[in-house]
Coordinates of C-alpha atoms and ligand atoms in Angstrom, one line a residue:
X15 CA -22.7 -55.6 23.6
X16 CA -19.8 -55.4 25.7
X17 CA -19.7 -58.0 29.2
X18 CA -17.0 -58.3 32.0
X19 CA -18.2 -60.7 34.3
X20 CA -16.5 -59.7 38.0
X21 CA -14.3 -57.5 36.4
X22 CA -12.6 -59.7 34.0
X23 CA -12.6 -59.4 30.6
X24 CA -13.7 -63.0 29.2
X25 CA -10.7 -64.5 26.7
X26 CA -12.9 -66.5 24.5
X27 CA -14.8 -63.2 22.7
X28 CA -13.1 -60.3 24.8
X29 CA -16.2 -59.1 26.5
X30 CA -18.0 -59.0 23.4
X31 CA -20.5 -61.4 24.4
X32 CA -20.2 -63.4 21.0
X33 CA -18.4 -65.3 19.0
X34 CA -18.3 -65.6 15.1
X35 CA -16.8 -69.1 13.8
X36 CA -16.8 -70.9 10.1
X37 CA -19.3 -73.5 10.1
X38 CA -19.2 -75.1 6.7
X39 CA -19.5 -72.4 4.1
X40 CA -21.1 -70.2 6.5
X41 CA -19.8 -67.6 9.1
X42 CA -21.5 -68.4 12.1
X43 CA -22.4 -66.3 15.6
X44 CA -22.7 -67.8 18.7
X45 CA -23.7 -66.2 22.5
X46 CA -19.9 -67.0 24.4
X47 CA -19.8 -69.7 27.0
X48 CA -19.6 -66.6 29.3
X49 CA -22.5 -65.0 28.6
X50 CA -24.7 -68.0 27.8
X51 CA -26.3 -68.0 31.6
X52 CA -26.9 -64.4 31.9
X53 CA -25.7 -63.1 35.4
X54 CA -27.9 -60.3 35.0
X55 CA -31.5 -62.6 35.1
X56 CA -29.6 -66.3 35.8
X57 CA -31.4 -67.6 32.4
X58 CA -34.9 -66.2 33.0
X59 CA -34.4 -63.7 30.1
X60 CA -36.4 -60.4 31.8
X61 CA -35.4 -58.1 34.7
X62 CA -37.4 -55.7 36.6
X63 CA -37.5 -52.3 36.5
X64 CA -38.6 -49.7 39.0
X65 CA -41.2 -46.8 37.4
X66 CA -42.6 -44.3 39.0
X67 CA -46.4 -42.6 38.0
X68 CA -49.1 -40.3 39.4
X69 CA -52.4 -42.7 39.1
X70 CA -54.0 -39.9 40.9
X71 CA -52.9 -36.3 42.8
X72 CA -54.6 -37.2 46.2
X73 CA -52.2 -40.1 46.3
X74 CA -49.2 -38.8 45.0
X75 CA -46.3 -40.6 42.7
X76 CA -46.1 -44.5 43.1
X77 CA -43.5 -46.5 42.7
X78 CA -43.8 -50.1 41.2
X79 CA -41.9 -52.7 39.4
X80 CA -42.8 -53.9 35.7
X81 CA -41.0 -56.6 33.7
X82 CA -38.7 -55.6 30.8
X83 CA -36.7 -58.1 28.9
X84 CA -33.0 -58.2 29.8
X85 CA -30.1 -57.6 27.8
X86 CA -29.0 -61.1 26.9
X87 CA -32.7 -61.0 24.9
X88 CA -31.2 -58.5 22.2
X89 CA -28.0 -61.1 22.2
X90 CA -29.8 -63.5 21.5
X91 CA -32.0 -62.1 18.7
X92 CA -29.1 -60.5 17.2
X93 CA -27.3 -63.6 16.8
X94 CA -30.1 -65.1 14.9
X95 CA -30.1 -61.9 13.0
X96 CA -26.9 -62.5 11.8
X97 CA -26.8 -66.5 11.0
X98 CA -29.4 -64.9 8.1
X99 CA -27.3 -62.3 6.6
X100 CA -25.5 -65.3 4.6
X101 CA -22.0 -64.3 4.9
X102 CA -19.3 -66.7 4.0
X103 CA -17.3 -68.8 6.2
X104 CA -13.7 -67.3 5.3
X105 CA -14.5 -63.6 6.2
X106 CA -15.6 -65.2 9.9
X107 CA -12.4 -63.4 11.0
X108 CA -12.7 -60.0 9.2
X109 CA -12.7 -57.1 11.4
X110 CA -11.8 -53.7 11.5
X111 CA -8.7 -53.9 13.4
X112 CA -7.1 -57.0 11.5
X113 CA -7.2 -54.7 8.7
X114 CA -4.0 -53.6 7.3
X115 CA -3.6 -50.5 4.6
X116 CA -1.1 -50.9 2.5
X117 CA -1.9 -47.9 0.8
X118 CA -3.6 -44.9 1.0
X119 CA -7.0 -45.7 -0.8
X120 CA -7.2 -48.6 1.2
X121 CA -6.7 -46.6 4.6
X122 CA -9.3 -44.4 2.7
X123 CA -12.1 -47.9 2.6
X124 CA -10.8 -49.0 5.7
X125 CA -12.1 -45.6 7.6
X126 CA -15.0 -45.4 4.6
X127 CA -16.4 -48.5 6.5
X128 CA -15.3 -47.9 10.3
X129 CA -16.9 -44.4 9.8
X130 CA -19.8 -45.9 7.9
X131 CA -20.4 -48.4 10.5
X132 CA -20.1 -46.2 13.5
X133 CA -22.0 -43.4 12.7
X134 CA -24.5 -45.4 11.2
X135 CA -28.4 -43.5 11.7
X136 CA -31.0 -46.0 12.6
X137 CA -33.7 -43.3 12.1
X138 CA -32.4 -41.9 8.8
X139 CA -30.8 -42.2 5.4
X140 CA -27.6 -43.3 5.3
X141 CA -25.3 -43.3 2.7
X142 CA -23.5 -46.7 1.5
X143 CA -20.2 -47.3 0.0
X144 CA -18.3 -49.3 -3.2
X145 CA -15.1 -50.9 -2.5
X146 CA -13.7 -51.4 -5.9
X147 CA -10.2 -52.7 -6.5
X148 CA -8.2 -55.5 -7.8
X149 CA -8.4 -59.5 -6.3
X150 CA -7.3 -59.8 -2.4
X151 CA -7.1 -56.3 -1.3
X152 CA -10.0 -56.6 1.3
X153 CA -13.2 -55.7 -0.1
X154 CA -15.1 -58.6 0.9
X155 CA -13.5 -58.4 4.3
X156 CA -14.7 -54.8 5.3
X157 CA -18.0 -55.6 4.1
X158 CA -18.4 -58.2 6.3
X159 CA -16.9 -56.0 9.4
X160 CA -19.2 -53.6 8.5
X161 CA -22.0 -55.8 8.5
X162 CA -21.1 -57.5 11.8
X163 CA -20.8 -54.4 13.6
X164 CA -24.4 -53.3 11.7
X165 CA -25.9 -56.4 13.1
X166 CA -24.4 -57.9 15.9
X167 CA -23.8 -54.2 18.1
X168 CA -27.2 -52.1 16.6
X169 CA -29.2 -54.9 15.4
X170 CA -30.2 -54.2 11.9
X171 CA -31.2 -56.6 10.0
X172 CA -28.9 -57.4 6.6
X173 CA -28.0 -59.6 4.0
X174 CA -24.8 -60.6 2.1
X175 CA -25.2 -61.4 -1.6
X176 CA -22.8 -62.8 -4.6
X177 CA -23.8 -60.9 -7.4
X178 CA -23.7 -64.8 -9.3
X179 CA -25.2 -66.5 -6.7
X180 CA -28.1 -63.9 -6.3
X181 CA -28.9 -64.3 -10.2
X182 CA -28.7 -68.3 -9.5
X183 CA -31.1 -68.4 -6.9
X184 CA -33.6 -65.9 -8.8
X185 CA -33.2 -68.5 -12.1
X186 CA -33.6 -71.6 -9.8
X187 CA -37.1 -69.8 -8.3
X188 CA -38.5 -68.4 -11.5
X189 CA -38.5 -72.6 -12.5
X190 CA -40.2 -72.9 -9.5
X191 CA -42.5 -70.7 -10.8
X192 CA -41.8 -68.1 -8.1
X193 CA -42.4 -64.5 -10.2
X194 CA -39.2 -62.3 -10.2
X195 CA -40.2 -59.5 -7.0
X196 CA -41.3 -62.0 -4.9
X197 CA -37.6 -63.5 -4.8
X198 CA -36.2 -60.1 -4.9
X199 CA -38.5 -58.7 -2.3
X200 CA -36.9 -59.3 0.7
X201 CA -33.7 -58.2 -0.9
X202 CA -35.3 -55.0 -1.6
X203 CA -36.8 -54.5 1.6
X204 CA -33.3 -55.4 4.2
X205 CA -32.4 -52.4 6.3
X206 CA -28.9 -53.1 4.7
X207 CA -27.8 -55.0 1.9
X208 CA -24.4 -55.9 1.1
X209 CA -23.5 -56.7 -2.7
X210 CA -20.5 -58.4 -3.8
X211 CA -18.7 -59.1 -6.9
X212 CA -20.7 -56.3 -8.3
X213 CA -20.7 -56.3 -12.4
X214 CA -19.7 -60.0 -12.9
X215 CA -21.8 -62.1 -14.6
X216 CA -23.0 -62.3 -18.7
X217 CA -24.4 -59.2 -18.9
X218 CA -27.7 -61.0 -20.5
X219 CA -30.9 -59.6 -20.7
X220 CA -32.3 -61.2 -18.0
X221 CA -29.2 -60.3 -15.1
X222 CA -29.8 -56.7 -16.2
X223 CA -33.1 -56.3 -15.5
X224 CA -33.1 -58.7 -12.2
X225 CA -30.1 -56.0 -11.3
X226 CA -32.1 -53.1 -12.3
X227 CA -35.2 -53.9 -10.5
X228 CA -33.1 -54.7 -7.3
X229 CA -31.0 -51.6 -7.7
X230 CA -34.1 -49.2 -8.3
X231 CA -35.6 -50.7 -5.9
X232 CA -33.6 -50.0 -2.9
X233 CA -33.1 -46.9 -4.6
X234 CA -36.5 -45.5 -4.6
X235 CA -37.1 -46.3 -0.8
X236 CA -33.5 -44.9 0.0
X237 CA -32.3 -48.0 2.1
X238 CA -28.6 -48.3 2.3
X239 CA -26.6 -50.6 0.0
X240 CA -22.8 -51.5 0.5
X241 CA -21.2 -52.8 -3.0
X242 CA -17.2 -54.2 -3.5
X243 CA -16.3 -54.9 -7.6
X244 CA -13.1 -55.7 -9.3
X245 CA -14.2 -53.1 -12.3
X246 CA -12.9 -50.0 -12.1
X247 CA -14.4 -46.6 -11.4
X248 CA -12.6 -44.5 -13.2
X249 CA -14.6 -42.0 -15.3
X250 CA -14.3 -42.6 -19.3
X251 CA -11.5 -42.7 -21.4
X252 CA -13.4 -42.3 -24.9
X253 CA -11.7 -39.0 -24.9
X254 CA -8.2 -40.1 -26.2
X255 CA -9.9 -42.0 -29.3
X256 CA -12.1 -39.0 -30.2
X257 CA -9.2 -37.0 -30.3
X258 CA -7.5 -38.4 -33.2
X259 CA -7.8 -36.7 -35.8
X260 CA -10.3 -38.4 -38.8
X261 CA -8.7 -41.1 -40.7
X262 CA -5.8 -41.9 -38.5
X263 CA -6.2 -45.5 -36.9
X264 CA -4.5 -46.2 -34.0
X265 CA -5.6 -49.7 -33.6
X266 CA -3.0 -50.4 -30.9
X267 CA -4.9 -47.6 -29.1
X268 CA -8.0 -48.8 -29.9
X269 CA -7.6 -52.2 -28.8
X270 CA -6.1 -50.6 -25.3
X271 CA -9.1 -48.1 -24.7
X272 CA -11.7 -50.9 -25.8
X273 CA -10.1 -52.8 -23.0
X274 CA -10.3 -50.2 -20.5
X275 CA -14.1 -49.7 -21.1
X276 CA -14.3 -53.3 -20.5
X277 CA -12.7 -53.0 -17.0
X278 CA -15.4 -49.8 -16.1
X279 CA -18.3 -50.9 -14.1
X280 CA -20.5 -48.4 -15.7
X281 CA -20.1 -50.0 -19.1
X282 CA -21.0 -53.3 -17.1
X283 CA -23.9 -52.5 -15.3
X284 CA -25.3 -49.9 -17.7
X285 CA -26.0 -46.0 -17.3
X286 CA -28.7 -46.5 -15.5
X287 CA -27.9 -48.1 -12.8
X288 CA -24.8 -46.8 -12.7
X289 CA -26.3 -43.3 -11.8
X290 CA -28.0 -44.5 -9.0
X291 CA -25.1 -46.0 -7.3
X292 CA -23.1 -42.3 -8.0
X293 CA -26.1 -41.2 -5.4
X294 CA -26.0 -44.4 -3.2
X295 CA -23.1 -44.6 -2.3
X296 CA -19.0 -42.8 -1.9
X297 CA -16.7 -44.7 -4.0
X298 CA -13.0 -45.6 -3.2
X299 CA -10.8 -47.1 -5.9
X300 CA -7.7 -49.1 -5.0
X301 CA -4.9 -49.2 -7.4
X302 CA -3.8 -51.6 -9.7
X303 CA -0.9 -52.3 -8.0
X304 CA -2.3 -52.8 -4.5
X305 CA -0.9 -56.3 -3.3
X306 CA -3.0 -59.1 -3.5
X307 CA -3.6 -60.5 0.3
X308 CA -4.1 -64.0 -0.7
X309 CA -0.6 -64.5 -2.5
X310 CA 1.0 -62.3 0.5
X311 CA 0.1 -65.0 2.5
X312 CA 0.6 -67.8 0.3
X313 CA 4.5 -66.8 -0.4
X314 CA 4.9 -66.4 3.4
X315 CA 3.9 -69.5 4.5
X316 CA 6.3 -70.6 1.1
X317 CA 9.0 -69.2 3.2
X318 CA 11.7 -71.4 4.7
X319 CA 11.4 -72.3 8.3
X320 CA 7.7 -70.6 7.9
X321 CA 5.1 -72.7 10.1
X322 CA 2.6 -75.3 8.3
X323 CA 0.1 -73.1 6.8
X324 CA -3.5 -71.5 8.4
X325 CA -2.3 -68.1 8.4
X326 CA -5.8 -67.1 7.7
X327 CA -7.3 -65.5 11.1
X328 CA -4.6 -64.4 12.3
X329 CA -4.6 -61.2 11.4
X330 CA -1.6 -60.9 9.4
Ligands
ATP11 N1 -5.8 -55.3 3.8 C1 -6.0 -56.5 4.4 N2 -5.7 -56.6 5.7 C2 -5.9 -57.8 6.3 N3 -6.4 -58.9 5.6 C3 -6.7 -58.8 4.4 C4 -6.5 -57.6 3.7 N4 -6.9 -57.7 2.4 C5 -7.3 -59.0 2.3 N5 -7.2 -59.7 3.5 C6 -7.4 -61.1 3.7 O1 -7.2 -61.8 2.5 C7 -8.2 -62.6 2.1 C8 -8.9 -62.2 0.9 O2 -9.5 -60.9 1.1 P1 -10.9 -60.5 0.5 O3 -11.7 -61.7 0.2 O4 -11.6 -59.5 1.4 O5 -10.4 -59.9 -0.9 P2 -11.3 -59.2 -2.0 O6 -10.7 -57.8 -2.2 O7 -12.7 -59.3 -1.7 O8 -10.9 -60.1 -3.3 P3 -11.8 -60.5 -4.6 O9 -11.7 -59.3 -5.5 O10 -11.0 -61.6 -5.1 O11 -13.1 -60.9 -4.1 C9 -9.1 -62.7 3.3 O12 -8.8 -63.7 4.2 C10 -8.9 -61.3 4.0 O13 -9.2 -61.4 5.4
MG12 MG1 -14.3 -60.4 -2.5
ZN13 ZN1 -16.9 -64.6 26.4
ZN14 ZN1 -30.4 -61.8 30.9

């Protein structure tokens, strides 16, 4: 959706025709001041369109007009579309190009998600990703990039959830005596569905099986689901204990690769589902040591002679 009025590029949303601001918790899309009355139709939300037919070969083609709805229709419904996908208010900045890499895995999740997003097959299946990495290092923000491109430039319809909030809202609607697929129904049925925080949680009984049912699922009809986690990808590390030879405690070790299986999403979420991700998605790992964004920030505006704070949406 991109609009230059008389040949100038509009400042407010830079000819995008929208604008995405926090309201309350929420990131919020609206049409910009400069597209609101569409020049296209002035407000009357169809055009006309010439067509041309044969009704019958004694009178030859015929041209006439019908009535199509205009452009600033799809603007409008996509808009809606994506006040429902539910993401939060502080990733109403996130894009693409306020992305910085700092290193290579994350120049590897940043074009994951561009590349993702761009190429992205309304008519087919299409793969999704997991972001997985330590606190601040952008997961949350390419997700939401990807799904405002997803959304508010194809249309698609999707949803943004928080792995804790999602089991929340299931609890708070099975004691409403909602029965468990009719809450996770319309998760299971999005075009695209974004989950976050992906392996957090109690691990109880009943967050397993709300997770497995969701996950195979989405699965079985092959509808694309994007995932970000702190737990670590890495395949197992049970090797190094099985190694030692019998009767020779390491417990230092122990302790250290008992910790490590802790971190691994697998061991998290289960086998299970776990193996259906491996096929849902490409995974991309950042390191340990990639810097957390949040403190970046934090110790600059610390600085001396650094500006009052709201670095945030700035790009930095
Ligand atoms: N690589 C980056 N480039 C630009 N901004 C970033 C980058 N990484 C993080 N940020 C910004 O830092 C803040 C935190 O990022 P975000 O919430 O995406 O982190 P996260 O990886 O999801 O962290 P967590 O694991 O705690 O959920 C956001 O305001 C985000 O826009
Ligand atoms: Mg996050
Ligand atoms: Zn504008
Ligand atoms: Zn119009």
């Amino acid at each position: 959706m991109v609009s230059k009025v008389s040949g100038e590029v509009c400042g407010t949303c830079e000819g995008r025709t929208y604008v995405i601001e926090r309201q309350g918790d929420r990131a919020h899309a609206r049409v910009c001041s400069c597209s609101v009355r569409c020049p296209l139709c002035e407000g009357r939300g169809f055009t006309y369109e010439v067509k041309e037919q044969t009704f019958s070969a004694k009178v030859g083609p015929k041209r006439y007009e019908v009535l199509v709805p205009c452009v600033c229709q799809h603007r409008a419904k996509r808009v809606a579309l994506f006040n429902d996908i539910g993401l939060p208010g502080v990733t109403s900045h996130a894009s693409f190009e306020n992305y910085r890499a700092a290193n290579e895995a994350q120049d590897r999740a940043r074009n994951l998600a561009m590349h993702f997003s761009h190429h992205f097959d309304k008519a087919g299946v299409n793969k999704g990703f997991m972001l997985s990495g330590p606190v601040g290092t952008g997961k949350t923000h390419l997700m939401a990039a990807t799904l405002k491109h997803l959304v508010l430039e194809l249309g698609l319809a999707a949803r943004y959830v928080e792995i804790s909030l999602l089991y929340a809202t299931i609890r708070r609607g099975f004691q409403e005596g909602k029965s468990g697929g009719e809450i996770i129904g319309p998760l299971s049925d999005v075009a695209v569905l974004a989950i976050d925080e992906m392996g957090k949680g109690r691990g109880s009984q009943f967050e397993m099986e709300t997770l497995d049912e969701l996950i195979a699922r989405r699965y079985n009809a092959g509808r694309t689901t994007l995932f970000a986690t702190n737990y670590s990808l890495e395949p197992e590390r049970r090797a190094s204990r099985t190694a030692a030879p019998a009767g020779y405690h390491r417990p230092a070790e122990d302790a250290k690769s008992a910790l490590r299986e802790q971190e691994l999403l697998r061991e998290r979420v289960g086998e299970r589902i776990y193996s259906r991700l491996c096929e849902m998605c490409t995974f991309v790992e950042m390191p340990k040591d990639t810097p957390d964004r949040r403190r970046l920030i934090q110790e600059a505006d610390m600085r001396p002679g650094s500006p009052p704070t709201g670095s945030r949406g700035t790009g930095r």
